[in-house]
């Protein structure tokens, strides 16, 4: 067992956990924040994506004890039912989901991904490494490839992310 | 997952001392492969030493005009570094071609080098695998071997090294800096860092017990057109069937390394004299000793074609 203190969605949390507890299980089973989903539990599907220290990560592939002092944002911390985050509103508007299981991960991933583009981080499809990447459909597809949607709502997910990227929502 | 004790360290000396105290210990940084393997009980460390607190996350110029990349620099940050994008394009491209955005945010430079093969027989504990349990046999040699190695193989193992980054580092002549448990340091050329499987496929690299990677250094920029061309079963987020890291100068000379074909990044310097003759000649030289299975023999032709595509792209970049 180890003690760990972290901030989740702005709230300070002190936990005492088995060292084996993943960040994902700490969020779901100990803090009862069940918005973050467990899909494959091996970093392949992206359903567990959260934002740690401003960066999107797979919460299934990290241990809670390795996040001492970190600030974590989950889907519950992005918006509320009364006041949706623009990305949440765009997914609703564009019908960017069917069953909804991958959606919290898709939305957390998309929010942090837009920051990566703003920061000028290149991707596999960026044509010129020395210029600032543009938010094209190809760029969104490539950058979101770590989030799988079994219902294949991809075209609407891309539309939602594009709208937010263009500042239309 | 088996139980383990856990500690955080702040300096390489603390890390070394912790490793010396705990014989069954593992260093952990990016977690993207080790945790997976721990869940499957393929890796069973009794103690984890979290090295993320070490101040090894900088990219700094070296005295001879190269770059020193701290062991903890994340793959995303390395790919995005302005100097890497300008002077070591093949490295930035290789990093962006690997994994997903989430994984690149976690994965470190040192951890990327130390990731284990993605051979499905290594991951399936019901199957024989000499890399996982030496002496248990190899399920892949007479099994499903489409993804597997075609050169440098042994009767014990035909696994590939999965890294894209390492293939670019090989073509750039990078050097791996380490510190041992006794405080001694070594500089290991990337060519010598990863091993061929031989009769000891369970050992991937020349690192010794308790030895910690502190940095990877790049020599001064090689110039030329730099290309990383990766062929895989889907357009993104998949390991290479074949990849080519290429640096070509205007006079047609250059360097080439292959991914997806061997237990380590595959480069044969003598093959590079064939570059002015074209892809067919270089591929023939690189794969002269290839021993493919029926299922992965297609990789021989695929190497030639991927190299041809990379050379064409390089020519386009030089216009």
Coordinates of C-alpha atoms in Angstrom, one line a residue:
Chain A
X1 CA 0.0 0.0 0.0
X2 CA 1.1 3.6 -0.7
X3 CA -0.3 7.0 0.0
X4 CA -0.9 9.3 -2.9
X5 CA -2.2 12.9 -3.1
X6 CA -3.5 14.2 -6.4
X7 CA -6.0 16.8 -7.6
X8 CA -8.9 15.4 -9.7
X9 CA -11.1 17.9 -11.4
X10 CA -9.9 20.6 -9.1
X11 CA -10.6 18.6 -5.9
X12 CA -7.7 17.5 -3.7
X13 CA -7.8 13.7 -3.1
X14 CA -5.7 11.7 -0.5
X15 CA -5.8 8.0 -1.2
X16 CA -4.2 5.0 0.3
X17 CA -3.9 2.3 -2.4
X18 CA -2.5 -1.0 -3.3
X19 CA 0.5 -0.2 -5.5
X20 CA -1.0 -2.2 -8.3
X21 CA -4.0 0.2 -8.7
X22 CA -4.1 1.8 -12.1
X23 CA -5.0 5.5 -12.3
X24 CA -8.2 4.3 -14.1
X25 CA -9.2 2.0 -11.3
X26 CA -8.4 4.7 -8.7
X27 CA -10.7 7.1 -10.5
X28 CA -13.5 4.6 -11.0
X29 CA -13.4 2.3 -8.0
X30 CA -12.0 4.6 -5.3
X31 CA -13.2 8.1 -6.3
X32 CA -16.3 6.7 -8.0
X33 CA -15.8 8.9 -11.1
X34 CA -17.2 6.3 -13.5
X35 CA -17.3 8.6 -16.5
X36 CA -13.8 7.4 -17.5
X37 CA -14.3 4.0 -19.1
X38 CA -12.4 0.7 -19.1
X39 CA -12.3 -0.8 -22.6
X40 CA -9.3 -3.0 -23.4
X41 CA -7.3 -2.2 -20.2
X42 CA -4.1 -2.4 -22.4
X43 CA -3.7 1.0 -24.0
X44 CA -5.2 0.1 -27.4
X45 CA -8.7 1.5 -27.4
X46 CA -8.5 5.0 -25.7
X47 CA -11.7 4.7 -23.7
X48 CA -9.8 5.5 -20.5
X49 CA -8.2 8.7 -21.8
X50 CA -7.8 11.4 -19.2
X51 CA -5.8 14.7 -19.1
X52 CA -2.9 14.6 -16.7
X53 CA -0.9 17.8 -16.3
X54 CA -2.4 19.1 -19.5
X55 CA -1.5 16.0 -21.5
X56 CA -3.9 13.2 -22.7
X57 CA -2.8 9.8 -21.5
X58 CA -4.2 6.2 -21.2
X59 CA -5.2 6.0 -17.5
X60 CA -5.2 2.2 -17.7
X61 CA -1.4 2.2 -18.5
X62 CA -0.3 4.1 -15.4
X63 CA -0.3 3.5 -11.7
X64 CA -2.1 5.9 -9.4
X65 CA 0.9 6.0 -7.1
X66 CA 2.9 7.5 -10.0
X67 CA 0.7 10.6 -10.0
X68 CA 1.7 12.1 -6.6
X69 CA 0.9 15.9 -6.8
X70 CA -0.5 15.6 -10.4
X71 CA -3.6 17.4 -11.6
X72 CA -6.0 15.1 -13.5
X73 CA -9.0 16.1 -15.5
X74 CA -11.7 13.5 -16.4
X75 CA -14.9 13.9 -18.4
X76 CA -16.7 14.9 -15.2
X77 CA -14.3 17.9 -14.9
X78 CA -14.7 19.3 -18.4
X79 CA -18.3 20.4 -18.1
X80 CA -21.6 19.8 -16.3
X81 CA -25.0 18.8 -17.7
X82 CA -26.1 22.4 -17.3
X83 CA -22.9 23.9 -18.7
X84 CA -21.3 21.6 -21.3
X85 CA -17.8 22.0 -22.4
X86 CA -17.8 23.1 -26.1
X87 CA -16.5 19.7 -27.1
X88 CA -19.3 18.0 -25.3
X89 CA -21.8 20.3 -26.9
X90 CA -20.3 19.6 -30.3
X91 CA -20.5 15.8 -29.9
X92 CA -24.2 16.2 -29.0
X93 CA -24.9 18.6 -31.9
X94 CA -23.1 16.5 -34.4
X95 CA -24.3 13.2 -33.1
X96 CA -20.7 12.1 -32.5
X97 CA -21.6 8.8 -30.8
X98 CA -23.9 5.8 -30.8
X99 CA -23.5 3.7 -27.7
X100 CA -21.5 6.3 -25.9
X101 CA -18.9 4.0 -24.3
X102 CA -15.9 5.5 -26.0
X103 CA -17.3 9.1 -25.8
X104 CA -15.7 10.3 -22.5
X105 CA -12.3 9.1 -23.9
X106 CA -12.9 10.6 -27.3
X107 CA -13.9 14.0 -25.8
X108 CA -10.9 14.2 -23.3
X109 CA -8.6 13.1 -26.1
X110 CA -10.0 15.7 -28.6
X111 CA -9.8 18.6 -26.1
X112 CA -6.1 17.9 -25.4
X113 CA -5.4 17.1 -29.1
X114 CA -6.5 20.6 -30.1
X115 CA -4.0 22.0 -27.6
X116 CA -1.3 19.8 -29.2
X117 CA -2.1 21.3 -32.6
X118 CA -2.0 24.8 -31.1
X119 CA 1.4 24.1 -29.6
X120 CA 2.6 23.1 -33.1
X121 CA 3.3 19.4 -32.4
X122 CA 3.6 17.7 -35.7
X123 CA 1.8 14.4 -36.7
X124 CA 2.5 11.6 -39.1
X125 CA 0.5 13.4 -41.8
X126 CA 1.9 16.9 -41.3
X127 CA 3.4 17.7 -44.7
X128 CA 6.1 20.1 -43.7
X129 CA 7.9 19.5 -40.4
X130 CA 9.0 23.1 -40.2
X131 CA 5.6 24.8 -40.5
X132 CA 2.7 25.0 -38.0
X133 CA 0.2 22.1 -38.5
X134 CA -3.3 22.9 -39.8
X135 CA -6.4 21.2 -38.4
X136 CA -7.4 19.3 -41.5
X137 CA -9.6 16.2 -41.5
X138 CA -6.5 14.1 -42.2
X139 CA -4.8 15.6 -39.2
X140 CA -7.8 14.9 -37.0
X141 CA -8.1 11.3 -38.2
X142 CA -4.4 10.7 -37.6
X143 CA -4.2 12.4 -34.2
X144 CA -7.4 10.7 -32.9
X145 CA -6.2 7.2 -34.0
X146 CA -5.7 6.2 -30.3
X147 CA -9.4 6.4 -29.7
X148 CA -11.4 3.5 -31.2
X149 CA -15.2 3.7 -31.7
X150 CA -16.8 0.3 -32.1
X151 CA -20.0 1.9 -33.4
X152 CA -17.8 3.7 -36.1
X153 CA -19.3 7.1 -35.4
X154 CA -16.0 8.5 -36.8
X155 CA -17.4 10.9 -39.4
X156 CA -19.5 12.7 -36.9
X157 CA -16.7 12.7 -34.3
X158 CA -14.5 14.4 -36.9
X159 CA -17.2 16.9 -37.6
X160 CA -17.6 17.7 -33.9
X161 CA -13.9 18.2 -33.4
X162 CA -13.6 20.3 -36.6
X163 CA -16.4 22.6 -35.4
X164 CA -14.7 23.2 -32.0
X165 CA -11.3 23.6 -33.8
X166 CA -12.8 26.3 -36.0
X167 CA -14.3 28.0 -33.0
X168 CA -17.9 27.5 -34.2
X169 CA -19.2 26.1 -31.0
Chain B
X1 CA -0.5 -8.4 -11.5
X2 CA 2.0 -9.6 -8.8
X3 CA 2.4 -7.4 -5.7
X4 CA 5.4 -5.1 -5.6
X5 CA 6.9 -2.4 -3.4
X6 CA 7.3 1.1 -4.9
X7 CA 9.6 4.0 -4.4
X8 CA 10.4 7.3 -6.1
X9 CA 14.0 8.4 -6.6
X10 CA 15.5 11.9 -7.4
X11 CA 19.0 11.2 -8.7
X12 CA 20.8 8.5 -10.7
X13 CA 22.8 7.7 -7.6
X14 CA 19.6 7.1 -5.6
X15 CA 18.2 5.0 -8.5
X16 CA 21.4 2.9 -8.6
X17 CA 21.3 2.4 -4.8
X18 CA 17.7 1.3 -4.9
X19 CA 18.4 -1.2 -7.7
X20 CA 21.3 -2.6 -5.7
X21 CA 19.1 -3.0 -2.6
X22 CA 16.3 -4.8 -4.6
X23 CA 17.6 -7.6 -6.9
X24 CA 14.1 -8.1 -8.4
X25 CA 13.6 -4.4 -9.1
X26 CA 12.7 -2.6 -12.4
X27 CA 13.0 1.0 -13.3
X28 CA 9.7 2.5 -14.5
X29 CA 9.2 5.8 -16.4
X30 CA 6.6 5.9 -19.3
X31 CA 4.8 2.7 -18.2
X32 CA 3.3 2.0 -21.7
X33 CA 4.8 -1.4 -22.1
X34 CA 6.0 -2.5 -18.7
X35 CA 2.6 -2.1 -17.1
X36 CA 1.0 -4.2 -19.9
X37 CA 3.5 -6.9 -19.3
X38 CA 3.0 -6.8 -15.5
X39 CA -0.7 -7.2 -15.9
X40 CA 0.0 -10.4 -17.9
X41 CA 2.6 -11.5 -15.4
X42 CA 5.2 -11.7 -18.1
X43 CA 7.2 -9.1 -16.2
X44 CA 7.1 -9.7 -12.4
X45 CA 9.2 -7.1 -10.7
X46 CA 9.1 -7.3 -6.9
X47 CA 10.0 -3.6 -6.6
X48 CA 9.4 -0.6 -8.9
X49 CA 11.7 2.4 -8.9
X50 CA 9.9 5.4 -10.4
X51 CA 12.7 7.4 -12.1
X52 CA 10.4 10.2 -13.4
X53 CA 11.8 12.5 -10.7
X54 CA 15.3 12.4 -12.2
X55 CA 16.2 15.6 -14.0
X56 CA 16.7 13.9 -17.4
X57 CA 14.0 15.6 -19.4
X58 CA 16.1 18.2 -21.3
X59 CA 17.3 18.3 -24.9
X60 CA 20.6 20.1 -25.0
X61 CA 23.2 20.9 -27.6
X62 CA 26.5 19.0 -27.3
X63 CA 30.0 20.5 -27.8
X64 CA 30.5 18.8 -31.2
X65 CA 27.3 20.3 -32.7
X66 CA 24.9 17.4 -31.9
X67 CA 22.1 17.0 -29.4
X68 CA 21.9 15.2 -26.0
X69 CA 18.4 13.9 -25.4
X70 CA 17.6 13.2 -21.8
X71 CA 16.3 9.6 -21.1
X72 CA 13.0 11.0 -19.8
X73 CA 12.2 13.2 -22.8
X74 CA 8.7 12.1 -23.9
X75 CA 8.3 10.9 -27.5
X76 CA 5.8 13.8 -28.2
X77 CA 8.3 16.4 -27.0
X78 CA 11.2 14.9 -28.9
X79 CA 9.2 14.7 -32.2
X80 CA 8.1 18.4 -31.7
X81 CA 11.5 19.8 -30.8
X82 CA 12.4 22.6 -33.3
X83 CA 16.0 21.3 -33.6
X84 CA 14.9 17.7 -34.2
X85 CA 12.4 18.8 -36.8
X86 CA 14.9 20.9 -38.6
X87 CA 18.1 18.8 -38.4
X88 CA 17.0 15.3 -37.6
X89 CA 13.8 15.0 -39.6
X90 CA 14.0 11.2 -39.8
X91 CA 13.8 11.0 -36.0
X92 CA 10.8 13.3 -35.8
X93 CA 9.1 11.4 -38.5
X94 CA 9.8 8.0 -37.0
X95 CA 8.4 9.1 -33.6
X96 CA 5.2 10.5 -35.1
X97 CA 4.7 7.2 -37.0
X98 CA 4.7 5.2 -33.8
X99 CA 1.9 4.5 -31.3
X100 CA -0.9 7.0 -30.6
X101 CA -1.0 10.5 -29.3
X102 CA -1.8 9.3 -25.7
X103 CA 1.1 6.8 -25.7
X104 CA 3.6 9.3 -27.2
X105 CA 2.8 11.7 -24.3
X106 CA 3.8 9.0 -21.8
X107 CA 6.6 7.0 -23.6
X108 CA 10.1 8.1 -22.9
X109 CA 13.3 8.1 -25.0
X110 CA 15.0 5.4 -22.9
X111 CA 11.8 3.3 -22.5
X112 CA 11.2 3.3 -26.2
X113 CA 14.5 1.6 -26.7
X114 CA 13.7 -0.9 -24.0
X115 CA 10.2 -1.9 -25.1
X116 CA 9.8 -5.6 -25.7
X117 CA 8.7 -7.3 -28.9
X118 CA 5.0 -7.4 -29.8
X119 CA 5.3 -11.1 -31.0
X120 CA 1.9 -12.6 -30.1
X121 CA 3.5 -15.7 -28.8
X122 CA 5.5 -13.7 -26.3
X123 CA 2.3 -12.2 -25.0
X124 CA 0.3 -15.4 -24.9
X125 CA 1.5 -17.2 -21.8
X126 CA -0.2 -20.4 -23.0
X127 CA 2.2 -20.6 -26.0
X128 CA 5.9 -21.6 -26.0
X129 CA 8.3 -18.6 -26.3
X130 CA 12.0 -18.7 -25.7
X131 CA 12.0 -15.0 -25.1
X132 CA 9.6 -15.3 -22.3
X133 CA 10.7 -18.7 -20.9
X134 CA 14.0 -19.8 -22.3
X135 CA 13.9 -23.4 -23.5
X136 CA 10.2 -23.5 -23.9
X137 CA 10.4 -23.3 -27.7
X138 CA 9.2 -20.9 -30.3
X139 CA 5.5 -20.9 -31.4
X140 CA 6.1 -18.4 -34.2
X141 CA 8.6 -20.3 -36.3
X142 CA 6.0 -22.9 -37.4
X143 CA 3.0 -20.7 -36.5
X144 CA 1.6 -17.4 -37.6
X145 CA 4.7 -15.6 -38.6
X146 CA 3.5 -12.9 -41.0
X147 CA 4.7 -10.1 -38.8
X148 CA 8.1 -11.7 -37.9
X149 CA 11.7 -11.2 -38.6
X150 CA 13.4 -12.3 -41.8
X151 CA 17.1 -11.5 -41.1
X152 CA 19.4 -12.1 -38.1
X153 CA 17.0 -14.7 -36.8
X154 CA 17.9 -17.9 -34.9
X155 CA 16.4 -21.3 -34.4
X156 CA 15.2 -20.0 -31.0
X157 CA 13.4 -16.8 -32.0
X158 CA 12.1 -14.8 -35.0
X159 CA 10.7 -11.8 -33.0
X160 CA 11.1 -8.2 -34.3
X161 CA 12.0 -5.1 -32.3
X162 CA 8.9 -2.9 -32.5
X163 CA 10.4 0.6 -32.2
X164 CA 10.3 3.1 -35.0
X165 CA 12.4 5.6 -33.0
X166 CA 15.3 3.1 -32.7
X167 CA 15.4 2.7 -36.5
X168 CA 15.9 6.4 -36.9
X169 CA 18.5 6.5 -34.2
X170 CA 20.4 3.7 -35.9
X171 CA 20.6 5.6 -39.2
X172 CA 21.7 8.7 -37.3
X173 CA 24.5 6.9 -35.4
X174 CA 23.1 7.7 -32.0
X175 CA 24.9 6.8 -28.8
X176 CA 23.2 5.5 -25.6
X177 CA 24.6 6.9 -22.3
X178 CA 24.2 4.8 -19.2
X179 CA 25.2 4.8 -15.5
X180 CA 25.8 1.5 -13.7
X181 CA 25.0 0.6 -10.1
X182 CA 28.6 1.4 -9.1
X183 CA 28.3 4.9 -10.6
X184 CA 30.4 4.1 -13.7
X185 CA 29.2 5.4 -17.0
X186 CA 29.3 4.0 -20.5
X187 CA 28.6 5.2 -24.0
X188 CA 27.1 2.4 -26.1
X189 CA 26.7 3.0 -29.9
X190 CA 23.1 2.2 -30.9
X191 CA 24.5 -0.4 -33.4
X192 CA 25.7 -2.4 -30.4
X193 CA 22.8 -1.7 -28.0
X194 CA 20.2 -4.2 -29.2
X195 CA 21.2 -7.9 -29.5
X196 CA 20.4 -10.5 -32.1
X197 CA 18.4 -13.4 -30.5
X198 CA 21.0 -16.2 -31.0
X199 CA 20.5 -18.9 -28.3
X200 CA 19.6 -16.2 -25.7
X201 CA 16.6 -14.4 -27.1
X202 CA 15.3 -13.6 -23.6
X203 CA 18.0 -10.8 -23.5
X204 CA 17.1 -7.9 -25.7
X205 CA 20.0 -5.4 -25.1
X206 CA 23.5 -5.2 -23.7
X207 CA 22.4 -3.3 -20.6
X208 CA 23.5 -4.9 -17.3
X209 CA 21.4 -5.5 -14.2
X210 CA 20.8 -2.1 -12.5
X211 CA 22.3 -0.1 -15.4
X212 CA 20.2 3.0 -16.1
X213 CA 20.0 4.9 -19.4
X214 CA 20.6 8.6 -18.8
X215 CA 20.6 10.1 -22.3
X216 CA 20.8 9.4 -26.0
X217 CA 23.2 11.6 -28.0
X218 CA 23.0 12.5 -31.7
X219 CA 26.1 13.5 -33.6
X220 CA 26.1 16.7 -35.6
X221 CA 23.3 16.8 -38.2
X222 CA 23.8 14.5 -41.2
X223 CA 22.0 16.9 -43.6
X224 CA 20.5 15.6 -46.8
X225 CA 16.9 14.5 -47.3
X226 CA 15.6 12.5 -44.4
X227 CA 12.7 10.1 -44.8
X228 CA 11.0 7.6 -42.5
X229 CA 8.7 5.4 -44.6
X230 CA 6.5 2.9 -42.7
X231 CA 4.3 0.2 -44.1
X232 CA 1.7 -1.3 -41.8
X233 CA -1.7 -3.0 -41.9
X234 CA -3.6 0.1 -41.1
X235 CA -2.9 3.8 -41.8
X236 CA -2.2 4.7 -38.2
X237 CA -1.5 3.2 -34.8
X238 CA 0.0 -0.1 -35.9
X239 CA 3.5 -1.6 -35.8
X240 CA 5.5 -1.8 -38.9
X241 CA 5.5 -4.7 -41.4
X242 CA 8.5 -2.9 -42.9
X243 CA 9.9 0.5 -42.3
X244 CA 12.8 2.4 -43.9
X245 CA 14.8 5.2 -42.3
X246 CA 16.8 7.0 -45.0
X247 CA 19.2 9.9 -45.2
X248 CA 20.3 10.7 -48.8
X249 CA 22.7 13.4 -49.9
X250 CA 22.4 15.3 -53.2
X251 CA 25.2 13.2 -54.7
X252 CA 23.2 10.0 -54.1
X253 CA 25.3 8.7 -51.2
X254 CA 23.5 8.1 -48.0
X255 CA 22.5 5.7 -45.2
X256 CA 19.6 3.3 -44.7
X257 CA 18.2 1.3 -41.8
X258 CA 15.2 -1.1 -41.7
X259 CA 12.5 -1.7 -39.1
X260 CA 10.1 -4.6 -38.9
X261 CA 12.6 -7.2 -40.3
X262 CA 14.9 -8.1 -37.4
X263 CA 15.4 -8.4 -33.7
X264 CA 17.1 -5.0 -33.8
X265 CA 17.1 -2.0 -36.2
X266 CA 18.7 -3.5 -39.3
X267 CA 21.5 -1.6 -40.9
X268 CA 24.4 -3.0 -43.0
X269 CA 26.8 -0.1 -43.7
X270 CA 28.4 -1.9 -46.7
X271 CA 25.0 -2.0 -48.4
X272 CA 25.0 1.8 -48.6
X273 CA 27.6 1.9 -51.3
X274 CA 24.8 0.4 -53.5
X275 CA 22.5 3.4 -53.0
X276 CA 23.4 5.1 -56.3
X277 CA 22.3 1.8 -58.1
X278 CA 18.8 2.0 -56.6
X279 CA 16.5 0.1 -54.2
X280 CA 16.9 -3.4 -55.7
X281 CA 20.6 -3.5 -55.2
X282 CA 20.5 -2.1 -51.7
X283 CA 17.7 -4.4 -50.6
X284 CA 19.5 -7.4 -52.0
X285 CA 22.6 -6.5 -50.0
X286 CA 20.7 -5.8 -46.8
X287 CA 18.7 -9.0 -47.0
X288 CA 21.4 -11.3 -48.5
X289 CA 21.3 -13.6 -45.5
X290 CA 17.5 -13.5 -45.0
X291 CA 15.7 -16.7 -44.0
X292 CA 12.0 -15.9 -44.2
X293 CA 9.1 -18.3 -43.4
X294 CA 6.5 -19.0 -46.1
X295 CA 4.3 -16.4 -44.3
X296 CA 6.7 -13.5 -44.2
X297 CA 8.7 -14.0 -47.4
X298 CA 6.6 -11.1 -48.8
X299 CA 8.7 -8.8 -46.7
X300 CA 11.8 -9.2 -49.0
X301 CA 9.9 -7.7 -51.9
X302 CA 8.2 -5.2 -49.6
X303 CA 11.6 -3.9 -48.3
X304 CA 12.7 -3.3 -51.9
X305 CA 9.5 -1.5 -52.8
X306 CA 9.4 0.6 -49.6
X307 CA 13.0 1.6 -50.1
X308 CA 12.2 2.6 -53.7
X309 CA 9.3 4.7 -52.4
X310 CA 11.5 6.3 -49.8
X311 CA 14.2 7.1 -52.4
X312 CA 11.5 8.7 -54.6
X313 CA 10.3 10.8 -51.7
X314 CA 13.8 11.9 -51.0
X315 CA 14.3 12.9 -54.6
X316 CA 11.1 14.9 -54.4
X317 CA 12.2 16.6 -51.2
X318 CA 15.5 17.7 -52.9
X319 CA 13.9 19.3 -55.9

